[in-house]
C-alpha cells in the first residue's frame, strides 16, 4: 500500500513530544481504515501481525515508497517486528 503524503508526515513527527498523541491517533485511525477496507479479502491473514507491520512502517519507515504488509509473515510481538534486522517484516 502506498501511504498519502499527509499520513507520511504524521509518522515523521511521531518522535516529537507535541505530536506523539496526535501521531498515535492518526496511526490508529489509519490502521482501522486499512483493516475495514481489506479484512474480508481472501489475502488477509493474521490481523495482529499485519497491524504490527503497519504500525512499524508508520512509525519507522514512513519514508518508504510503499508499506509492504505481508500477510504470510509470522505473528511476532511489536518489539520483535521493529527490532533489527527485522525492520517491520518479521521472520
mmCIF file of N, CA, C and O in Angstrom:
data_model
loop_
_atom_site.group_PDB
_atom_site.id
_atom_site.type_symbol
_atom_site.label_atom_id
_atom_site.label_comp_id
_atom_site.label_asym_id
_atom_site.label_seq_id
_atom_site.Cartn_x
_atom_site.Cartn_y
_atom_site.Cartn_z
ATOM 1 N N UNK A 1 0.834 -1.171 0.000
ATOM 2 C CA UNK A 1 0.000 0.000 0.000
ATOM 3 C C UNK A 1 0.875 1.228 0.000
ATOM 4 O O UNK A 1 1.953 1.229 0.580
ATOM 5 N N UNK A 2 0.417 2.250 -0.680
ATOM 6 C CA UNK A 2 1.172 3.494 -0.792
ATOM 7 C C UNK A 2 0.484 4.558 0.060
ATOM 8 O O UNK A 2 -0.635 4.968 -0.238
ATOM 9 N N UNK A 3 1.146 4.993 1.140
ATOM 10 C CA UNK A 3 0.543 5.999 2.010
ATOM 11 C C UNK A 3 0.543 7.380 1.370
ATOM 12 O O UNK A 3 1.442 7.725 0.600
ATOM 13 N N UNK A 4 -0.462 8.147 1.699
ATOM 14 C CA UNK A 4 -0.551 9.519 1.208
ATOM 15 C C UNK A 4 0.437 10.403 1.972
ATOM 16 O O UNK A 4 0.868 10.065 3.077
ATOM 17 N N UNK A 5 0.778 11.533 1.394
ATOM 18 C CA UNK A 5 1.755 12.443 1.994
ATOM 19 C C UNK A 5 1.351 12.864 3.404
ATOM 20 O O UNK A 5 2.192 12.974 4.301
ATOM 21 N N UNK A 6 0.072 13.095 3.621
ATOM 22 C CA UNK A 6 -0.416 13.507 4.940
ATOM 23 C C UNK A 6 -0.113 12.439 5.990
ATOM 24 O O UNK A 6 0.300 12.750 7.112
ATOM 25 N N UNK A 7 -0.290 11.182 5.614
ATOM 26 C CA UNK A 7 -0.016 10.087 6.544
ATOM 27 C C UNK A 7 1.483 9.983 6.806
ATOM 28 O O UNK A 7 1.902 9.785 7.940
ATOM 29 N N UNK A 8 2.283 10.121 5.780
ATOM 30 C CA UNK A 8 3.744 10.088 5.945
ATOM 31 C C UNK A 8 4.199 11.183 6.916
ATOM 32 O O UNK A 8 5.046 10.952 7.770
ATOM 33 N N UNK A 9 3.657 12.364 6.763
ATOM 34 C CA UNK A 9 4.027 13.482 7.631
ATOM 35 C C UNK A 9 3.675 13.182 9.081
ATOM 36 O O UNK A 9 4.425 13.523 9.991
ATOM 37 N N UNK A 10 2.560 12.518 9.313
ATOM 38 C CA UNK A 10 2.168 12.155 10.678
ATOM 39 C C UNK A 10 3.179 11.211 11.299
ATOM 40 O O UNK A 10 3.521 11.328 12.465
ATOM 41 N N UNK A 11 3.652 10.252 10.536
ATOM 42 C CA UNK A 11 4.654 9.319 11.032
ATOM 43 C C UNK A 11 5.982 10.007 11.280
ATOM 44 O O UNK A 11 6.671 9.715 12.248
ATOM 45 N N UNK A 12 6.331 10.938 10.433
ATOM 46 C CA UNK A 12 7.612 11.631 10.551
ATOM 47 C C UNK A 12 7.712 12.420 11.847
ATOM 48 O O UNK A 12 8.793 12.600 12.372
ATOM 49 N N UNK A 13 6.591 12.879 12.363
ATOM 50 C CA UNK A 13 6.609 13.676 13.585
ATOM 51 C C UNK A 13 6.359 12.842 14.842
ATOM 52 O O UNK A 13 6.237 13.380 15.913
ATOM 53 N N UNK A 14 6.297 11.538 14.706
ATOM 54 C CA UNK A 14 5.918 10.717 15.854
ATOM 55 C C UNK A 14 6.929 10.760 16.996
ATOM 56 O O UNK A 14 6.607 10.379 18.096
ATOM 57 N N UNK A 15 8.149 11.219 16.757
ATOM 58 C CA UNK A 15 9.144 11.275 17.825
ATOM 59 C C UNK A 15 9.197 12.623 18.518
ATOM 60 O O UNK A 15 9.902 12.793 19.491
ATOM 61 N N UNK A 16 8.495 13.606 18.012
ATOM 62 C CA UNK A 16 8.452 14.917 18.638
ATOM 63 C C UNK A 16 7.338 14.921 19.682
ATOM 64 O O UNK A 16 6.191 14.630 19.361
ATOM 65 N N UNK A 17 7.673 15.249 20.911
ATOM 66 C CA UNK A 17 6.712 15.132 22.005
ATOM 67 C C UNK A 17 5.359 15.794 21.752
ATOM 68 O O UNK A 17 4.333 15.196 22.040
ATOM 69 N N UNK A 18 5.286 16.992 21.195
ATOM 70 C CA UNK A 18 3.963 17.591 20.990
ATOM 71 C C UNK A 18 3.090 16.802 20.010
ATOM 72 O O UNK A 18 1.881 16.917 20.019
ATOM 73 N N UNK A 19 3.718 15.992 19.192
ATOM 74 C CA UNK A 19 2.967 15.293 18.163
ATOM 75 C C UNK A 19 2.693 13.822 18.477
ATOM 76 O O UNK A 19 2.018 13.147 17.714
ATOM 77 N N UNK A 20 3.220 13.325 19.591
ATOM 78 C CA UNK A 20 3.082 11.899 19.895
ATOM 79 C C UNK A 20 1.626 11.477 19.988
ATOM 80 O O UNK A 20 1.214 10.496 19.375
ATOM 81 N N UNK A 21 0.823 12.188 20.739
ATOM 82 C CA UNK A 21 -0.590 11.815 20.914
ATOM 83 C C UNK A 21 -1.329 11.905 19.594
ATOM 84 O O UNK A 21 -2.056 10.987 19.221
ATOM 85 N N UNK A 22 -1.133 12.984 18.863
ATOM 86 C CA UNK A 22 -1.770 13.144 17.563
ATOM 87 C C UNK A 22 -1.322 12.046 16.600
ATOM 88 O O UNK A 22 -2.135 11.428 15.920
ATOM 89 N N UNK A 23 -0.035 11.778 16.569
ATOM 90 C CA UNK A 23 0.501 10.763 15.673
ATOM 91 C C UNK A 23 -0.072 9.387 15.999
ATOM 92 O O UNK A 23 -0.430 8.629 15.099
ATOM 93 N N UNK A 24 -0.161 9.060 17.272
ATOM 94 C CA UNK A 24 -0.735 7.770 17.665
ATOM 95 C C UNK A 24 -2.201 7.673 17.262
ATOM 96 O O UNK A 24 -2.659 6.621 16.828
ATOM 97 N N UNK A 25 -2.927 8.753 17.394
ATOM 98 C CA UNK A 25 -4.336 8.758 16.984
ATOM 99 C C UNK A 25 -4.456 8.584 15.476
ATOM 100 O O UNK A 25 -5.317 7.839 14.995
ATOM 101 N N UNK A 26 -3.591 9.244 14.729
ATOM 102 C CA UNK A 26 -3.601 9.101 13.271
ATOM 103 C C UNK A 26 -3.233 7.673 12.887
ATOM 104 O O UNK A 26 -3.849 7.082 11.994
ATOM 105 N N UNK A 27 -2.247 7.105 13.553
ATOM 106 C CA UNK A 27 -1.843 5.725 13.271
ATOM 107 C C UNK A 27 -3.004 4.761 13.512
ATOM 108 O O UNK A 27 -3.295 3.905 12.671
ATOM 109 N N UNK A 28 -3.668 4.893 14.638
ATOM 110 C CA UNK A 28 -4.806 4.002 14.942
ATOM 111 C C UNK A 28 -5.940 4.195 13.940
ATOM 112 O O UNK A 28 -6.522 3.226 13.451
ATOM 113 N N UNK A 29 -6.251 5.447 13.633
ATOM 114 C CA UNK A 29 -7.329 5.733 12.690
ATOM 115 C C UNK A 29 -7.002 5.189 11.301
ATOM 116 O O UNK A 29 -7.844 4.556 10.663
ATOM 117 N N UNK A 30 -5.785 5.404 10.841
ATOM 118 C CA UNK A 30 -5.424 4.928 9.504
ATOM 119 C C UNK A 30 -5.385 3.407 9.469
ATOM 120 O O UNK A 30 -5.788 2.795 8.478
ATOM 121 N N UNK A 31 -4.911 2.770 10.559
ATOM 122 C CA UNK A 31 -4.941 1.310 10.618
ATOM 123 C C UNK A 31 -6.382 0.801 10.534
ATOM 124 O O UNK A 31 -6.675 -0.144 9.801
ATOM 125 N N UNK A 32 -7.286 1.415 11.268
ATOM 126 C CA UNK A 32 -8.693 0.993 11.244
ATOM 127 C C UNK A 32 -9.277 1.108 9.842
ATOM 128 O O UNK A 32 -10.069 0.256 9.424
ATOM 129 N N UNK A 33 -8.885 2.126 9.105
ATOM 130 C CA UNK A 33 -9.360 2.268 7.725
ATOM 131 C C UNK A 33 -8.817 1.152 6.841
ATOM 132 O O UNK A 33 -9.550 0.587 6.024
ATOM 133 N N UNK A 34 -7.545 0.843 7.000
ATOM 134 C CA UNK A 34 -6.951 -0.266 6.234
ATOM 135 C C UNK A 34 -7.654 -1.570 6.589
ATOM 136 O O UNK A 34 -8.047 -2.345 5.717
ATOM 137 N N UNK A 35 -7.798 -1.817 7.881
ATOM 138 C CA UNK A 35 -8.439 -3.052 8.345
ATOM 139 C C UNK A 35 -9.854 -3.184 7.784
ATOM 140 O O UNK A 35 -10.215 -4.226 7.228
ATOM 141 N N UNK A 36 -10.649 -2.144 7.911
ATOM 142 C CA UNK A 36 -12.036 -2.207 7.432
ATOM 143 C C UNK A 36 -12.121 -2.393 5.922
ATOM 144 O O UNK A 36 -13.035 -3.044 5.423
ATOM 145 N N UNK A 37 -11.174 -1.854 5.210
ATOM 146 C CA UNK A 37 -11.182 -1.989 3.751
ATOM 147 C C UNK A 37 -10.794 -3.393 3.291
ATOM 148 O O UNK A 37 -11.361 -3.922 2.342
ATOM 149 N N UNK A 38 -9.830 -4.005 3.967
ATOM 150 C CA UNK A 38 -9.264 -5.262 3.474
ATOM 151 C C UNK A 38 -9.575 -6.505 4.299
ATOM 152 O O UNK A 38 -9.227 -7.610 3.887
ATOM 153 N N UNK A 39 -10.241 -6.370 5.420
ATOM 154 C CA UNK A 39 -10.432 -7.508 6.322
ATOM 155 C C UNK A 39 -11.159 -8.687 5.690
ATOM 156 O O UNK A 39 -10.971 -9.830 6.100
ATOM 157 N N UNK A 40 -11.968 -8.454 4.675
ATOM 158 C CA UNK A 40 -12.702 -9.545 4.031
ATOM 159 C C UNK A 40 -11.992 -10.110 2.809
ATOM 160 O O UNK A 40 -12.512 -11.007 2.159
ATOM 161 N N UNK A 41 -10.818 -9.603 2.521
ATOM 162 C CA UNK A 41 -10.046 -10.095 1.385
ATOM 163 C C UNK A 41 -9.566 -11.515 1.655
ATOM 164 O O UNK A 41 -9.201 -11.861 2.784
ATOM 165 N N UNK A 42 -9.533 -12.321 0.624
ATOM 166 C CA UNK A 42 -9.028 -13.690 0.775
ATOM 167 C C UNK A 42 -7.529 -13.687 1.079
ATOM 168 O O UNK A 42 -6.987 -14.685 1.535
ATOM 169 N N UNK A 43 -6.868 -12.559 0.845
ATOM 170 C CA UNK A 43 -5.439 -12.456 1.103
ATOM 171 C C UNK A 43 -5.131 -11.964 2.523
ATOM 172 O O UNK A 43 -3.979 -11.942 2.921
ATOM 173 N N UNK A 44 -6.171 -11.558 3.245
ATOM 174 C CA UNK A 44 -5.968 -11.024 4.596
ATOM 175 C C UNK A 44 -5.799 -12.178 5.576
ATOM 176 O O UNK A 44 -6.651 -13.045 5.676
ATOM 177 N N UNK A 45 -4.705 -12.181 6.283
ATOM 178 C CA UNK A 45 -4.444 -13.180 7.311
ATOM 179 C C UNK A 45 -3.744 -12.508 8.491
ATOM 180 O O UNK A 45 -3.157 -11.455 8.340
ATOM 181 N N UNK A 46 -3.813 -13.143 9.610
ATOM 182 C CA UNK A 46 -3.013 -12.755 10.775
ATOM 183 C C UNK A 46 -3.110 -11.263 11.103
ATOM 184 O O UNK A 46 -2.136 -10.512 11.016
ATOM 185 N N UNK A 47 -4.286 -10.836 11.511
ATOM 186 C CA UNK A 47 -4.546 -9.420 11.760
ATOM 187 C C UNK A 47 -3.534 -8.789 12.714
ATOM 188 O O UNK A 47 -3.038 -7.696 12.446
ATOM 189 N N UNK A 48 -3.178 -9.463 13.782
ATOM 190 C CA UNK A 48 -2.237 -8.881 14.742
ATOM 191 C C UNK A 48 -0.879 -8.637 14.093
ATOM 192 O O UNK A 48 -0.272 -7.579 14.272
ATOM 193 N N UNK A 49 -0.404 -9.593 13.332
ATOM 194 C CA UNK A 49 0.872 -9.426 12.638
ATOM 195 C C UNK A 49 0.824 -8.314 11.610
ATOM 196 O O UNK A 49 1.773 -7.535 11.469
ATOM 197 N N UNK A 50 -0.290 -8.222 10.900
ATOM 198 C CA UNK A 50 -0.445 -7.171 9.897
ATOM 199 C C UNK A 50 -0.462 -5.790 10.577
ATOM 200 O O UNK A 50 0.142 -4.842 10.089
ATOM 201 N N UNK A 51 -1.148 -5.716 11.712
ATOM 202 C CA UNK A 51 -1.196 -4.440 12.439
ATOM 203 C C UNK A 51 0.198 -4.050 12.926
ATOM 204 O O UNK A 51 0.594 -2.887 12.792
ATOM 205 N N UNK A 52 0.939 -5.001 13.456
ATOM 206 C CA UNK A 52 2.299 -4.706 13.914
ATOM 207 C C UNK A 52 3.175 -4.217 12.755
ATOM 208 O O UNK A 52 3.942 -3.269 12.910
ATOM 209 N N UNK A 53 3.049 -4.847 11.592
ATOM 210 C CA UNK A 53 3.812 -4.410 10.419
ATOM 211 C C UNK A 53 3.409 -2.989 10.023
ATOM 212 O O UNK A 53 4.261 -2.141 9.732
ATOM 213 N N UNK A 54 2.106 -2.717 10.024
ATOM 214 C CA UNK A 54 1.612 -1.392 9.645
ATOM 215 C C UNK A 54 2.140 -0.324 10.602
ATOM 216 O O UNK A 54 2.658 0.715 10.175
ATOM 217 N N UNK A 55 1.998 -0.576 11.906
ATOM 218 C CA UNK A 55 2.436 0.402 12.894
ATOM 219 C C UNK A 55 3.944 0.624 12.824
ATOM 220 O O UNK A 55 4.429 1.743 13.005
ATOM 221 N N UNK A 56 4.681 -0.415 12.537
ATOM 222 C CA UNK A 56 6.129 -0.292 12.368
ATOM 223 C C UNK A 56 6.450 0.613 11.181
ATOM 224 O O UNK A 56 7.265 1.530 11.282
ATOM 225 N N UNK A 57 5.799 0.366 10.057
ATOM 226 C CA UNK A 57 6.018 1.207 8.879
ATOM 227 C C UNK A 57 5.613 2.657 9.174
ATOM 228 O O UNK A 57 6.319 3.587 8.804
ATOM 229 N N UNK A 58 4.490 2.831 9.833
ATOM 230 C CA UNK A 58 4.017 4.179 10.154
ATOM 231 C C UNK A 58 5.039 4.930 11.002
ATOM 232 O O UNK A 58 5.335 6.094 10.747
ATOM 233 N N UNK A 59 5.589 4.258 12.001
ATOM 234 C CA UNK A 59 6.476 4.927 12.953
ATOM 235 C C UNK A 59 7.928 5.017 12.502
ATOM 236 O O UNK A 59 8.610 5.981 12.825
ATOM 237 N N UNK A 60 8.403 4.011 11.783
ATOM 238 C CA UNK A 60 9.831 3.944 11.496
ATOM 239 C C UNK A 60 10.192 3.952 10.009
ATOM 240 O O UNK A 60 11.336 4.196 9.661
ATOM 241 N N UNK A 61 9.253 3.640 9.145
ATOM 242 C CA UNK A 61 9.569 3.537 7.711
ATOM 243 C C UNK A 61 8.651 4.426 6.881
ATOM 244 O O UNK A 61 8.319 4.106 5.747
ATOM 245 N N UNK A 62 8.245 5.548 7.465
ATOM 246 C CA UNK A 62 7.282 6.437 6.801
ATOM 247 C C UNK A 62 7.818 7.008 5.494
ATOM 248 O O UNK A 62 7.056 7.450 4.657
ATOM 249 N N UNK A 63 9.126 6.965 5.293
ATOM 250 C CA UNK A 63 9.713 7.493 4.068
ATOM 251 C C UNK A 63 9.760 6.500 2.919
ATOM 252 O O UNK A 63 10.101 6.866 1.802
ATOM 253 N N UNK A 64 9.429 5.235 3.189
ATOM 254 C CA UNK A 64 9.441 4.243 2.116
ATOM 255 C C UNK A 64 8.370 4.560 1.084
ATOM 256 O O UNK A 64 7.336 5.123 1.417
ATOM 257 N N UNK A 65 8.597 4.155 -0.143
ATOM 258 C CA UNK A 65 7.624 4.432 -1.205
ATOM 259 C C UNK A 65 6.322 3.667 -0.980
ATOM 260 O O UNK A 65 5.273 4.097 -1.433
ATOM 261 N N UNK A 66 6.395 2.536 -0.283
ATOM 262 C CA UNK A 66 5.192 1.738 -0.010
ATOM 263 C C UNK A 66 5.355 1.019 1.320
ATOM 264 O O UNK A 66 6.471 0.719 1.740
ATOM 265 N N UNK A 67 4.235 0.783 1.976
ATOM 266 C CA UNK A 67 4.216 -0.036 3.183
ATOM 267 C C UNK A 67 3.929 -1.459 2.718
ATOM 268 O O UNK A 67 2.833 -1.759 2.266
ATOM 269 N N UNK A 68 4.917 -2.324 2.799
ATOM 270 C CA UNK A 68 4.737 -3.708 2.352
ATOM 271 C C UNK A 68 4.245 -4.563 3.508
ATOM 272 O O UNK A 68 5.030 -5.055 4.307
ATOM 273 N N UNK A 69 2.941 -4.725 3.582
ATOM 274 C CA UNK A 69 2.347 -5.577 4.605
ATOM 275 C C UNK A 69 2.230 -6.974 4.017
ATOM 276 O O UNK A 69 1.627 -7.161 2.961
ATOM 277 N N UNK A 70 2.813 -7.922 4.701
ATOM 278 C CA UNK A 70 2.872 -9.273 4.173
ATOM 279 C C UNK A 70 2.077 -10.223 5.067
ATOM 280 O O UNK A 70 2.511 -10.559 6.157
ATOM 281 N N UNK A 71 0.905 -10.660 4.579
ATOM 282 C CA UNK A 71 0.029 -11.492 5.397
ATOM 283 C C UNK A 71 0.605 -12.851 5.759
ATOM 284 O O UNK A 71 0.187 -13.451 6.736
ATOM 285 N N UNK A 72 1.565 -13.335 5.038
ATOM 286 C CA UNK A 72 2.141 -14.658 5.314
ATOM 287 C C UNK A 72 3.233 -14.611 6.375
ATOM 288 O O UNK A 72 3.676 -15.657 6.843
ATOM 289 N N UNK A 73 3.658 -13.422 6.751
ATOM 290 C CA UNK A 73 4.700 -13.317 7.777
ATOM 291 C C UNK A 73 4.166 -13.838 9.105
ATOM 292 O O UNK A 73 2.980 -13.699 9.410
ATOM 293 N N UNK A 74 5.036 -14.426 9.928
ATOM 294 C CA UNK A 74 4.584 -14.909 11.234
ATOM 295 C C UNK A 74 4.200 -13.759 12.165
ATOM 296 O O UNK A 74 4.705 -12.650 12.020
ATOM 297 N N UNK A 75 3.316 -14.039 13.092
ATOM 298 C CA UNK A 75 2.906 -13.044 14.083
ATOM 299 C C UNK A 75 3.966 -13.018 15.182
ATOM 300 O O UNK A 75 4.253 -14.030 15.799
ATOM 301 N N UNK A 76 4.539 -11.847 15.372
ATOM 302 C CA UNK A 76 5.522 -11.625 16.425
ATOM 303 C C UNK A 76 5.060 -10.431 17.258
ATOM 304 O O UNK A 76 4.220 -9.660 16.828
ATOM 305 N N UNK A 77 5.626 -10.270 18.418
ATOM 306 C CA UNK A 77 5.315 -9.093 19.234
ATOM 307 C C UNK A 77 5.731 -7.849 18.462
ATOM 308 O O UNK A 77 6.527 -7.916 17.516
ATOM 309 N N UNK A 78 5.204 -6.706 18.882
ATOM 310 C CA UNK A 78 5.572 -5.461 18.207
ATOM 311 C C UNK A 78 7.079 -5.236 18.295
ATOM 312 O O UNK A 78 7.725 -4.882 17.315
ATOM 313 N N UNK A 79 7.653 -5.472 19.467
ATOM 314 C CA UNK A 79 9.098 -5.318 19.643
ATOM 315 C C UNK A 79 9.857 -6.177 18.639
ATOM 316 O O UNK A 79 10.810 -5.722 18.010
ATOM 317 N N UNK A 80 9.448 -7.422 18.484
ATOM 318 C CA UNK A 80 10.138 -8.318 17.553
ATOM 319 C C UNK A 80 9.803 -8.029 16.092
ATOM 320 O O UNK A 80 10.432 -8.574 15.195
ATOM 321 N N UNK A 81 8.835 -7.171 15.857
ATOM 322 C CA UNK A 81 8.532 -6.726 14.496
ATOM 323 C C UNK A 81 9.419 -5.543 14.105
ATOM 324 O O UNK A 81 9.816 -5.421 12.958
ATOM 325 N N UNK A 82 9.756 -4.689 15.070
ATOM 326 C CA UNK A 82 10.519 -3.480 14.750
ATOM 327 C C UNK A 82 12.026 -3.621 14.947
ATOM 328 O O UNK A 82 12.789 -2.830 14.406
ATOM 329 N N UNK A 83 12.461 -4.611 15.662
ATOM 330 C CA UNK A 83 13.888 -4.711 16.003
ATOM 331 C C UNK A 83 14.744 -5.053 14.774
ATOM 332 O O UNK A 83 14.297 -5.724 13.858
ATOM 333 N N UNK A 84 15.986 -4.597 14.784
ATOM 334 C CA UNK A 84 16.922 -5.001 13.723
ATOM 335 C C UNK A 84 17.230 -6.484 13.852
ATOM 336 O O UNK A 84 17.257 -6.978 14.973
ATOM 337 N N UNK A 85 17.477 -7.199 12.850
ATOM 338 C CA UNK A 85 17.477 -6.819 11.432
ATOM 339 C C UNK A 85 16.116 -7.008 10.766
ATOM 340 O O UNK A 85 16.017 -6.976 9.546
ATOM 341 N N UNK A 86 15.073 -7.170 11.557
ATOM 342 C CA UNK A 86 13.738 -7.466 11.013
ATOM 343 C C UNK A 86 13.135 -6.253 10.307
ATOM 344 O O UNK A 86 12.634 -6.349 9.200
ATOM 345 N N UNK A 87 13.161 -5.113 10.976
ATOM 346 C CA UNK A 87 12.664 -3.853 10.397
ATOM 347 C C UNK A 87 11.308 -3.968 9.722
ATOM 348 O O UNK A 87 11.172 -3.769 8.529
ATOM 349 N N UNK A 88 10.308 -4.311 10.467
ATOM 350 C CA UNK A 88 8.900 -4.322 10.059
ATOM 351 C C UNK A 88 8.440 -5.595 9.345
ATOM 352 O O UNK A 88 7.262 -5.751 9.076
ATOM 353 N N UNK A 89 9.344 -6.488 9.019
ATOM 354 C CA UNK A 89 8.967 -7.715 8.318
ATOM 355 C C UNK A 89 9.542 -8.928 9.042
ATOM 356 O O UNK A 89 10.587 -9.465 8.664
ATOM 357 N N UNK A 90 8.847 -9.375 10.110
ATOM 358 C CA UNK A 90 9.378 -10.463 10.942
ATOM 359 C C UNK A 90 9.490 -11.792 10.196
ATOM 360 O O UNK A 90 8.760 -12.064 9.266
ATOM 361 N N UNK A 91 10.437 -12.561 10.656
ATOM 362 C CA UNK A 91 10.647 -13.902 10.081
ATOM 363 C C UNK A 91 10.182 -14.945 11.054
ATOM 364 O O UNK A 91 10.076 -14.756 12.195
#
